[in-house]
Each structure stands twice: as C-alpha cells, then as structure tokens.
GROMACS .gro file of C-alpha atoms in nm:
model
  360
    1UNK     CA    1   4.953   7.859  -2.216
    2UNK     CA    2   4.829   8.020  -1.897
    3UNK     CA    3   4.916   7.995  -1.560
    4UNK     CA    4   4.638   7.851  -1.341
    5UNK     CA    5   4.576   8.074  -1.035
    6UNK     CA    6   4.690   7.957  -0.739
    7UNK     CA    7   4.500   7.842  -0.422
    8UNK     CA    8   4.570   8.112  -0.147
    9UNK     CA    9   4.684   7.921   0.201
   10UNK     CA   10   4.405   8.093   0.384
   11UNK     CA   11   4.009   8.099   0.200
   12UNK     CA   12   3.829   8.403   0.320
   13UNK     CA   13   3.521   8.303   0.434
   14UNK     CA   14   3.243   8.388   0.207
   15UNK     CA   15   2.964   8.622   0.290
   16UNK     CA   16   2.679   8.382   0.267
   17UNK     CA   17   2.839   8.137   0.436
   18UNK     CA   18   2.879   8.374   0.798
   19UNK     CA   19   2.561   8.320   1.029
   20UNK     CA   20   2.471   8.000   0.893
   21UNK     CA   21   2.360   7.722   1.124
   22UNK     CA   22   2.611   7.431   1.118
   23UNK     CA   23   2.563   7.169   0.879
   24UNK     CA   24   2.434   7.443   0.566
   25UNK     CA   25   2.638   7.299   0.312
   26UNK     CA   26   2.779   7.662   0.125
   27UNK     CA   27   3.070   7.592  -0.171
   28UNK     CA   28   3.398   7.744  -0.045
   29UNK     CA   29   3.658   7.770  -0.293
   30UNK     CA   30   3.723   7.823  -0.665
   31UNK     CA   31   3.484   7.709  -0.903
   32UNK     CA   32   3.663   7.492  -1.179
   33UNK     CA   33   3.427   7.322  -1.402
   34UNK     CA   34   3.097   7.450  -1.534
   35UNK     CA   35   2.897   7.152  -1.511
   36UNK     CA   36   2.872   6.877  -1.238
   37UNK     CA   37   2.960   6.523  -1.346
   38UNK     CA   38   2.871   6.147  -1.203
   39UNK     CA   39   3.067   5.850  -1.273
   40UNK     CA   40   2.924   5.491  -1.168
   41UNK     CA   41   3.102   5.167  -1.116
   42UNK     CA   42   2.886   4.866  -1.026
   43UNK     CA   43   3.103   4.522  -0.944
   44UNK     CA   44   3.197   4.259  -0.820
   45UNK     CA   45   3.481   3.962  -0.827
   46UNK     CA   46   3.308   3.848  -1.166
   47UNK     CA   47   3.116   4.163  -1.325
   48UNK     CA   48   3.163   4.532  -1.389
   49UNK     CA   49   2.927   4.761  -1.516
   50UNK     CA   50   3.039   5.152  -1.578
   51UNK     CA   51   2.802   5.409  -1.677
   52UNK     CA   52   2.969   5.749  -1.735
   53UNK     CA   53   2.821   6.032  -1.768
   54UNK     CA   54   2.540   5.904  -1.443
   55UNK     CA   55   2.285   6.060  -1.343
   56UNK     CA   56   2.095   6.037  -1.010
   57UNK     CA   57   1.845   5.787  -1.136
   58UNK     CA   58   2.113   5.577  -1.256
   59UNK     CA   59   2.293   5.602  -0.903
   60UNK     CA   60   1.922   5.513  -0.703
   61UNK     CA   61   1.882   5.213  -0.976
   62UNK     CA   62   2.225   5.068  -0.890
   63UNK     CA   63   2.172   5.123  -0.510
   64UNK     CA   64   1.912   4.819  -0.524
   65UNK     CA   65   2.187   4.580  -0.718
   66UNK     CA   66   2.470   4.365  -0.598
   67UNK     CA   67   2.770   4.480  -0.575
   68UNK     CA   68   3.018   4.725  -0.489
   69UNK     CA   69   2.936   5.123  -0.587
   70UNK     CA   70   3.157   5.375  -0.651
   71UNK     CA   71   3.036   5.726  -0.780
   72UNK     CA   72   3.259   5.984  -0.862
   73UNK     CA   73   3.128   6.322  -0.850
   74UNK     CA   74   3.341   6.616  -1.031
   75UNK     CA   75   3.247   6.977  -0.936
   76UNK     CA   76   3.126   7.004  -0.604
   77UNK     CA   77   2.999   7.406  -0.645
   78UNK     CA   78   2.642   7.233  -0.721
   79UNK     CA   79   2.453   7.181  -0.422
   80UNK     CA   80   2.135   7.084  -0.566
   81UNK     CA   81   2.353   6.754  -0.653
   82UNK     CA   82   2.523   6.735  -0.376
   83UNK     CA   83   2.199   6.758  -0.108
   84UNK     CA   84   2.028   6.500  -0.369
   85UNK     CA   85   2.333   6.235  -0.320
   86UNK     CA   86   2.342   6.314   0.093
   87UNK     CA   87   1.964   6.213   0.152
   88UNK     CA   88   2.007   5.953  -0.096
   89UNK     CA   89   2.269   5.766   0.073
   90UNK     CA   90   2.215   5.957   0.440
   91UNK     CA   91   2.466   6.130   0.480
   92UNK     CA   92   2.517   6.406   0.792
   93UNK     CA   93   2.479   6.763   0.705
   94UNK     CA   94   2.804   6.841   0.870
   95UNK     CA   95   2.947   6.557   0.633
   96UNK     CA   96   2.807   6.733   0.337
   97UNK     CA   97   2.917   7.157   0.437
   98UNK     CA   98   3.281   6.970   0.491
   99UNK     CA   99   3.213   6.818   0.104
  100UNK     CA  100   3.172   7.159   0.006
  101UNK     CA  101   3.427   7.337   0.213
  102UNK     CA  102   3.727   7.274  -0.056
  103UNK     CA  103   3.964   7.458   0.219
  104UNK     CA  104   3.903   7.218   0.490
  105UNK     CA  105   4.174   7.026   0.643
  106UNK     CA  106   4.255   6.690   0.616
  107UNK     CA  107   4.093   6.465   0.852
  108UNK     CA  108   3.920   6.165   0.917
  109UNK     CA  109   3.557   6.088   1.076
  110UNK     CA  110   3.336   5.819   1.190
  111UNK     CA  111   2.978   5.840   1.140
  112UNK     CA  112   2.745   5.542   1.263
  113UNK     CA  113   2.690   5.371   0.888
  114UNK     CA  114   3.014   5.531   0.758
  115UNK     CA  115   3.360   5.685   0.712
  116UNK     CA  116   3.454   6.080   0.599
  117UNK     CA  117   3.821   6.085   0.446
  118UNK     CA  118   3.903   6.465   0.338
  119UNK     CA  119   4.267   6.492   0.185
  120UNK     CA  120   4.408   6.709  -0.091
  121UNK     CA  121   4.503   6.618  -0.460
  122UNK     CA  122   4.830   6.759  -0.568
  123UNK     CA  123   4.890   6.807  -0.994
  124UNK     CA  124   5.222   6.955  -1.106
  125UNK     CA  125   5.131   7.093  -1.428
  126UNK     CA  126   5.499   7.145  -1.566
  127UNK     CA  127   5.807   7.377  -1.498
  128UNK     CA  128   5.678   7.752  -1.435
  129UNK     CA  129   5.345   7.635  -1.407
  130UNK     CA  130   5.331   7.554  -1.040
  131UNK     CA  131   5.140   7.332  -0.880
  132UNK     CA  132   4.760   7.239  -0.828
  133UNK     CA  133   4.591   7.132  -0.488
  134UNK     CA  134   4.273   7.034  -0.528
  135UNK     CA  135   4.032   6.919  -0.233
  136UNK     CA  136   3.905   6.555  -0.240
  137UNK     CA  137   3.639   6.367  -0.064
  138UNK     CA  138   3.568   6.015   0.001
  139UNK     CA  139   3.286   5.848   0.168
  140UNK     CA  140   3.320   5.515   0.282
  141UNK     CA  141   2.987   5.293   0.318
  142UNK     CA  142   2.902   4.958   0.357
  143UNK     CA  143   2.887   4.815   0.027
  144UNK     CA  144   2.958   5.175  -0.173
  145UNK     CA  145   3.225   5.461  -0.215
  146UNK     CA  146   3.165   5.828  -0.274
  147UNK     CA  147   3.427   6.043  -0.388
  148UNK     CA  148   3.384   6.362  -0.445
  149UNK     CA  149   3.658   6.624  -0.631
  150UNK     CA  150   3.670   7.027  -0.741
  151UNK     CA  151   3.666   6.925  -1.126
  152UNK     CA  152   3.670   6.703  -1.396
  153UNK     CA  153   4.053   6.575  -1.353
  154UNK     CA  154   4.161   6.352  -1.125
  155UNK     CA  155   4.457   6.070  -1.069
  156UNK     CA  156   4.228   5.843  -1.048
  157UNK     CA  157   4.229   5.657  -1.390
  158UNK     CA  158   4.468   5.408  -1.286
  159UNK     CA  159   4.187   5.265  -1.042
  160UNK     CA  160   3.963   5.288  -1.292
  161UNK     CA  161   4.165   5.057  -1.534
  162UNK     CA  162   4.240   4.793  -1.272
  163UNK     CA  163   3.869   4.747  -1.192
  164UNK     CA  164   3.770   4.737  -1.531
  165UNK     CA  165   4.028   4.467  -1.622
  166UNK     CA  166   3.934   4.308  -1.249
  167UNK     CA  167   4.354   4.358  -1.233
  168UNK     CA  168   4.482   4.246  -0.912
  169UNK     CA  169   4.269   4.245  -0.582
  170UNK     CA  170   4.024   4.521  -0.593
  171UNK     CA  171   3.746   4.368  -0.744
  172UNK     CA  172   3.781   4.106  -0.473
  173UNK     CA  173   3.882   4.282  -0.121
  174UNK     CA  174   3.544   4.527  -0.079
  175UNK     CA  175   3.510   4.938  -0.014
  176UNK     CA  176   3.748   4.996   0.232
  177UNK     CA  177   4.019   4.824  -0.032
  178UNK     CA  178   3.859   5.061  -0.279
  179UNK     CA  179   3.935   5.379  -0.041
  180UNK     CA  180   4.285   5.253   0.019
  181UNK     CA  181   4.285   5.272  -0.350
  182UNK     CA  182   4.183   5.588  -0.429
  183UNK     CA  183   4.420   5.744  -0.146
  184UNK     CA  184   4.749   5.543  -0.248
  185UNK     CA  185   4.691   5.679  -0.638
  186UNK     CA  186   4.664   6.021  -0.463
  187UNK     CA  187   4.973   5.931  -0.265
  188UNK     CA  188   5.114   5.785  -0.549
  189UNK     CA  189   5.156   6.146  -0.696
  190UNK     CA  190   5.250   6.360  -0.443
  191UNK     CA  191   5.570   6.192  -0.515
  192UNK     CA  192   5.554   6.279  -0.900
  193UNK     CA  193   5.535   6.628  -0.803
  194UNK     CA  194   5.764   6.614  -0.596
  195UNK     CA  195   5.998   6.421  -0.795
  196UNK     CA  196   5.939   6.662  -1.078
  197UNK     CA  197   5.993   6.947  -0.845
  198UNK     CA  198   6.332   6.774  -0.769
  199UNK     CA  199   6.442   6.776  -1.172
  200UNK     CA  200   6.391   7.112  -1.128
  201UNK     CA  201   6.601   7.195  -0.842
  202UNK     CA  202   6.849   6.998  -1.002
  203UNK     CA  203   6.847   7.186  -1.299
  204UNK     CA  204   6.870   7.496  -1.121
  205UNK     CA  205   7.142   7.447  -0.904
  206UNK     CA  206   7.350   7.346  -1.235
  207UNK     CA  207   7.276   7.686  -1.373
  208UNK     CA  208   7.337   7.853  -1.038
  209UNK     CA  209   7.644   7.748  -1.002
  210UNK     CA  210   7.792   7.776  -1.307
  211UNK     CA  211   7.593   8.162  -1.348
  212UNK     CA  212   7.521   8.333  -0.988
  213UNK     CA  213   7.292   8.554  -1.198
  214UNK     CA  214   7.019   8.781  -1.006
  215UNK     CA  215   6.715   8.680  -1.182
  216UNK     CA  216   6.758   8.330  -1.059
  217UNK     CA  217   6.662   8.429  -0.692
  218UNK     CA  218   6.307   8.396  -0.832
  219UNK     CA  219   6.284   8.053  -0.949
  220UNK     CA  220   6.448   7.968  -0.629
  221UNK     CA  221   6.141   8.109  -0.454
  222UNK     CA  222   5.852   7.949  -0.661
  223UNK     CA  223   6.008   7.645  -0.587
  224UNK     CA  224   5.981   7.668  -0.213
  225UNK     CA  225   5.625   7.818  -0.247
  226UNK     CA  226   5.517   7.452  -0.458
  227UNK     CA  227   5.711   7.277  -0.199
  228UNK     CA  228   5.542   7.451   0.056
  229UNK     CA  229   5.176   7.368  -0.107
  230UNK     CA  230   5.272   7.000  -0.163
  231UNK     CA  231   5.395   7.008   0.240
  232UNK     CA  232   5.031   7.146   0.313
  233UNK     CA  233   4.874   6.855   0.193
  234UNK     CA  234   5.058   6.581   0.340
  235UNK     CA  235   5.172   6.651   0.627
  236UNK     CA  236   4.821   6.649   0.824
  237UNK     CA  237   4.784   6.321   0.592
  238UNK     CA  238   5.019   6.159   0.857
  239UNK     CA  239   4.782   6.180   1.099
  240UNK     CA  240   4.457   6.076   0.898
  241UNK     CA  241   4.602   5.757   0.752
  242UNK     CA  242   4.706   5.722   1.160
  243UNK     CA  243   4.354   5.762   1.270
  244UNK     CA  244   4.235   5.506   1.025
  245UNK     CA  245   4.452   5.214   1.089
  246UNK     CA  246   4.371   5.285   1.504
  247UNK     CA  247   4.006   5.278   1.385
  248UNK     CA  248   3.810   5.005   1.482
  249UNK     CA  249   3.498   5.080   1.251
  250UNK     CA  250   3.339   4.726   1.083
  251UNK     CA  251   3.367   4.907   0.745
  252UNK     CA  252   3.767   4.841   0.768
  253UNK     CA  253   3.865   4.488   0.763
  254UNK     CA  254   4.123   4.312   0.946
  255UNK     CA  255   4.269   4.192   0.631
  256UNK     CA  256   4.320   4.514   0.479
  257UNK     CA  257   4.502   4.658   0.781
  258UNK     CA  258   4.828   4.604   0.646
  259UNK     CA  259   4.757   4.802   0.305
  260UNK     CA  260   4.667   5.130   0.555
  261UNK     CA  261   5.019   5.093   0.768
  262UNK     CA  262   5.188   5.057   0.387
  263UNK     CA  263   5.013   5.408   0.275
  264UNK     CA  264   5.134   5.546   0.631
  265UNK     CA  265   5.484   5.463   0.537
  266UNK     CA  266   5.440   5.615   0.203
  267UNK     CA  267   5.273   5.943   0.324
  268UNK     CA  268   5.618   5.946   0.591
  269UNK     CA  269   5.854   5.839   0.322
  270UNK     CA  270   5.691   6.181   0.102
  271UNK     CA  271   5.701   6.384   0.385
  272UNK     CA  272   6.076   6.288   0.447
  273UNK     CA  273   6.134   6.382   0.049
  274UNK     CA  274   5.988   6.758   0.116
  275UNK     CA  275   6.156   6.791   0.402
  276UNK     CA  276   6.531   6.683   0.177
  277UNK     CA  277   6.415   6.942  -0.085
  278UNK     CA  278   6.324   7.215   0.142
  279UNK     CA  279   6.634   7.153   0.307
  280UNK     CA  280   6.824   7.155  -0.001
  281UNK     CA  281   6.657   7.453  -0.094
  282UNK     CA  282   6.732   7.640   0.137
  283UNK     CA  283   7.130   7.550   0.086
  284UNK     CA  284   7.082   7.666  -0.247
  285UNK     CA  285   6.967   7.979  -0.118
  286UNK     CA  286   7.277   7.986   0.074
  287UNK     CA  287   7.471   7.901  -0.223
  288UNK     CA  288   7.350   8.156  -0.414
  289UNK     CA  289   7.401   8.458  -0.181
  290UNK     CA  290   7.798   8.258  -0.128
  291UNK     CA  291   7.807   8.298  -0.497
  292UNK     CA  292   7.708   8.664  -0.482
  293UNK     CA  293   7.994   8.745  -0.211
  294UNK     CA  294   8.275   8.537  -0.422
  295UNK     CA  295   8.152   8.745  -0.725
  296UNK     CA  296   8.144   9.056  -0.559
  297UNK     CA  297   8.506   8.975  -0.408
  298UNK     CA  298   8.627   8.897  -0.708
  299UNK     CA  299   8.555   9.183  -0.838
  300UNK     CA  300   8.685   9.404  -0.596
  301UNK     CA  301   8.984   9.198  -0.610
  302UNK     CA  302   9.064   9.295  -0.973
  303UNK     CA  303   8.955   9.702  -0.905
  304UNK     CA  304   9.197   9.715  -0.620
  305UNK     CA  305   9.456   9.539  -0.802
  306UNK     CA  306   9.443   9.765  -1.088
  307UNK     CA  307   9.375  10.089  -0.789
  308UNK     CA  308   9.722   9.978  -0.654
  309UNK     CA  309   9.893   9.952  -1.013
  310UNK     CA  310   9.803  10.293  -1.100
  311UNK     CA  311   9.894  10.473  -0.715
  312UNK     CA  312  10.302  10.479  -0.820
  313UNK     CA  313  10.240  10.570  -1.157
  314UNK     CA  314  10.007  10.852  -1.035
  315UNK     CA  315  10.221  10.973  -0.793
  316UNK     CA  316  10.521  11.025  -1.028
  317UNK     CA  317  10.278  11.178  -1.273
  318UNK     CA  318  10.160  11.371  -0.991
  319UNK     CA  319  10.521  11.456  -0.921
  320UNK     CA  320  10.560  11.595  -1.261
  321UNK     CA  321  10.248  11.795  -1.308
  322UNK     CA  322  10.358  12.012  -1.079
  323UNK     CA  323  10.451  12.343  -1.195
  324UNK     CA  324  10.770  12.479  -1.019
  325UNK     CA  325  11.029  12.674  -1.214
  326UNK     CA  326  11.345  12.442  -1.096
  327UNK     CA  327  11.268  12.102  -1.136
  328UNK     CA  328  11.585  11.966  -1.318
  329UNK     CA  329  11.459  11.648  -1.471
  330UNK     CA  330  11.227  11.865  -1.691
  331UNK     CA  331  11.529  12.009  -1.893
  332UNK     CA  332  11.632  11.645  -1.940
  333UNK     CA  333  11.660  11.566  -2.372
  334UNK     CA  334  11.507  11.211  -2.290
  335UNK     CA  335  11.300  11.316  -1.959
  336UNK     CA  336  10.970  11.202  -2.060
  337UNK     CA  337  11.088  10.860  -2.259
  338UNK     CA  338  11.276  10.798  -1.904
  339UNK     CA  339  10.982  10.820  -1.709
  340UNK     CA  340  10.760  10.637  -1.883
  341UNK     CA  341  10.999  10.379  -1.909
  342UNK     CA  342  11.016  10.391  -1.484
  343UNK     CA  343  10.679  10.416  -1.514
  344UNK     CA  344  10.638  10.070  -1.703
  345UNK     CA  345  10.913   9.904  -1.511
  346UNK     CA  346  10.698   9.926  -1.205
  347UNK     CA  347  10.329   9.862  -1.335
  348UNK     CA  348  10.497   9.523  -1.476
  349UNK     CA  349  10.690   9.487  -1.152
  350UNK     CA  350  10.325   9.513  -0.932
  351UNK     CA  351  10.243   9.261  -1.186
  352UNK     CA  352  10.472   9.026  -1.180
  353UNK     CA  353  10.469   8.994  -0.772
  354UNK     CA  354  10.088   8.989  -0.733
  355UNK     CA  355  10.118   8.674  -0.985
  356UNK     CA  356  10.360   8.519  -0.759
  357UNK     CA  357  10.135   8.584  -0.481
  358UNK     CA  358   9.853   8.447  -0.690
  359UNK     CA  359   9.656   8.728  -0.642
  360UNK     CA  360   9.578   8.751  -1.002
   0.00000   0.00000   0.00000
C-alpha cells in the first residue's frame, strides 16, 4: 500500500487564484477524485426517495417536490458543477470561492435564506499511514441541505442508513436536524482517530520502555504530527458549533437547540482527549530521552567498573615491565605464579566489595 500525501498546514496560494475579484470561486487544494459525483435524498416522516449517481436535472426536478433535500456533492475541483448548483439554489459567490477553498478555516455564516458550515473531516487510515483531513461543506436552506466534500469518501453512511430506514428522529425534526447530523458523524470520528491514535501510543510506550531503541524517536514524532492535524480541525470547531447555538437564524429551531449544546460538549470533550495525548506524548518524549541517560549510565557504570578492576592489576604489571637490573622478585622460582595469584586476589576483592555496594 501507499502512503497518501499529506495536507501541508499552510496551501500556497495558487497563481490563478492572485488578482481575482472576491467571490471567483478558484479550487484550492489537492485534487482527489477524477470525476464529480451527486447524491440525492428526497423525504419526509413517511417517504424516501434516493437517486445516486444525480445529476443536475434530477436535483432541479426534486427542488419542485415535497420534502426535505439533501445533495451530496463529492469532488469539488469542478466548477462548472459547482457555479450550476450556486445559481440553482442562490447561493453567494463568496459562499461558493469558500466551497472551493479546501484550506479555509472552520467557520460559520449567515446569509439571508441560509447557513455556511465549513469544518474538516478527519480519516485515520491505519498505523503508519497517518491521517487524512479533508475539507467539508454544508449549506443549510430552508427545506434542503448541501454538502459538499474533496472526494468520493465520506463518514457519512451512517446518516444515510438512518434516513433510509426513517431510524430515529431525522426523518421527522427538518434540515437543521439533518446538519446536526452530518456534523456529529464527523464529530463522531475525530474520536476514532483519535482513539486509534491512542492504541498506538499505547503500544509504543510498551515497546519504549521495555527497548529505549533510537529508531523509535520517529514514530514518536508522526504521532504528534497526526495529533497535531486532528487538533487543527477541532479546535476552531469549538467556536463554530458556539456561533450556531448563539444564532438566532429561523432555519435553527428551538427544539433542536439542545442537540447543538450536546455536539459542543462533544467537540470540548475531543479537544480535552488531544490535549491528554499530546500531553502524554510529550512525557513519552521525556521518557525516552530518561531512558537514553539510564542506558548511557549504565553503561558507563560497567566500563568504569571494569577501568577500576584493571588500574591495580596494571600498575603491578606496570611495576614489573620495568627493566632495571636489581629487582629481586624477578629471581624469585615462583615469581610470576605469585603475582598473578596477587593479581587475582585483588580483581576478585574489587569484585566482591562493589557487589556489596551494589554497584554491580
């Protein structure tokens, strides 16, 4: 398998996209599907109708029927679509160059006749893989929801299933539930990445502390840089989901307040999780450089132990190399066995009392 590339932190801007007057919708960012796609959901408490792969007649047909709409667009590089979709449902050319600005930030806006949600979709693809951030959009109508994503793959299936087996509320509780939706299964995985990140770490600090071993340094560092990407994403989340529950637009109902201050305590309680594994992180990091020292000590330990054996012995060897005529313990019959015997005596001697010490 390959690794995907990963998203810089800061998207030169492109050449045709300088000079432009504000609200020329230009495509910033990777392109990561060849072909645009639509996706149309049509219901209501009682009926669903899903036509996938739309197209833009299919999308003007179902403007003109009851119901609630939702269109999913995948691949956001083709303007031609994406120009056809903003005069279709009137959207504001600055709405549309943010669509197609993949590196824009977060945020929320208000537009007379709608809502603009921007936020980032996080995949974690599997260990040494890293992780993914796409740029999502959502546009939130009266009586329709646009989203609007970098490719074909999105965490949004889960939604999907629930409408089409009219599972729990959201056939019932209009587009703004809808957008709630769509954002909590987004929220929903931040905390499988970061959860999967956390397996990780876990599994690293096992092997770092039973092995202190060099090339480990660098799995300690992709980790921070995915934390650091998942961090990117959510934390200017905090203040979006913020902005919509102090919103006082028609298109969010009183009713489903309390589902927006539940995804704010989600988006803090994920934020609160990065911050534990960046934090934890970074005491592995001090871990491992502890580990480092203790090795390092340890082996200095033993060289100096075995430096201060071998001083005696080399000095009476020293002694005895030396080549004067009157040295009287060289005419000795049993000279040599004598002083290797001494010789022995005190290398076990050293021994013995560094043991007792427990230096060794």
């Amino acid at each position: 398998m390959t690794t995907p590339r990963r998203r810089p932190s800061l998207q030169p801007m492109p050449q045709e996209k300088l000079f432009t007057a504000p609200g020329t919708p230009v495509f910033v960012g990777q392109r990561r599907s060849e072909q645009a796609r639509l996706d149309l959901f049509l219901y209501d408490a009682e009926t669903v109708a899903e036509i996938s792969p739309a197209t833009l007649e299919d999308c003007r047909g179902a403007r003109s029927r009851p119901g609630l709409l939702w269109i999913n667009v995948s691949a956001v590089h083709d303007m031609a679509l994406l120009q056809a979709l903003g005069e279709e449902f009137a959207l504001h050319p600055l709405t549309l160059e943010d669509i197609a600005n993949t590196s824009h930030r977060p945020k929320w806006e208000e537009f007379p006749d709608y809502g603009f949600l921007a936020m980032k979709m996080v995949h974690r693809q599997g260990h040494g893989r890293g992780v993914t951030v796409e740029h999502v959009s959502v546009i939130l109508g009266d009586g329709f929801v646009l989203s609007f994503l970098e490719d074909s793959g999105d965490v949004f299936e889960a939604v999907r299933q629930r409408i089409r087996r009219g599972a729990g509320r959201i056939r019932a509780l209009g587009a703004d539930y809808l957008a709630f939706s769509l954002m909590d299964a987004v929220v929903d995985h931040y905390f499988l990445a970061i959860e999967s990140i956390g397996e990780w770490v876990q599994h690293f600090e096992d092997r770092l502390l039973s092995n202190a071993m060099q090339p480990e340094i660098g799995g300690l560092y992709r980790f921070k840089r995915e934390l650091l990407e998942v961090r990117r994403a959510v934390w200017p989340l905090r203040e979006v989901i913020s902005a919509i529950n102090r919103s006082e637009s028609p298109l969010l109902k009183k009713e489903n307040r309390v589902f927006w201050r539940d995804l704010y305590d989600h988006a803090v309680q994920v934020m609160d999780m990065v911050e534990n594994a960046r934090e934890s992180l970074a005491s592995m990091h001090d871990t491992y450089l502890s580990s480092l020292s203790n090795r390092m000590n340890e082996v200095m330990k033993i060289l100096t132990i075995i430096s201060t054996i071998f001083i005696p012995l080399t000095f009476i060897a020293g002694i005895y190399g030396m080549n004067f005529k009157h040295m009287p313990e060289l005419e000795w019959r049993d000279g040599y066995f004598l002083i290797l015997a001494l010789m022995g005596v005190i290398a076990v001697s050293l021994v013995v009392y560094f043991r007792r010490q427990r230096w060794l």
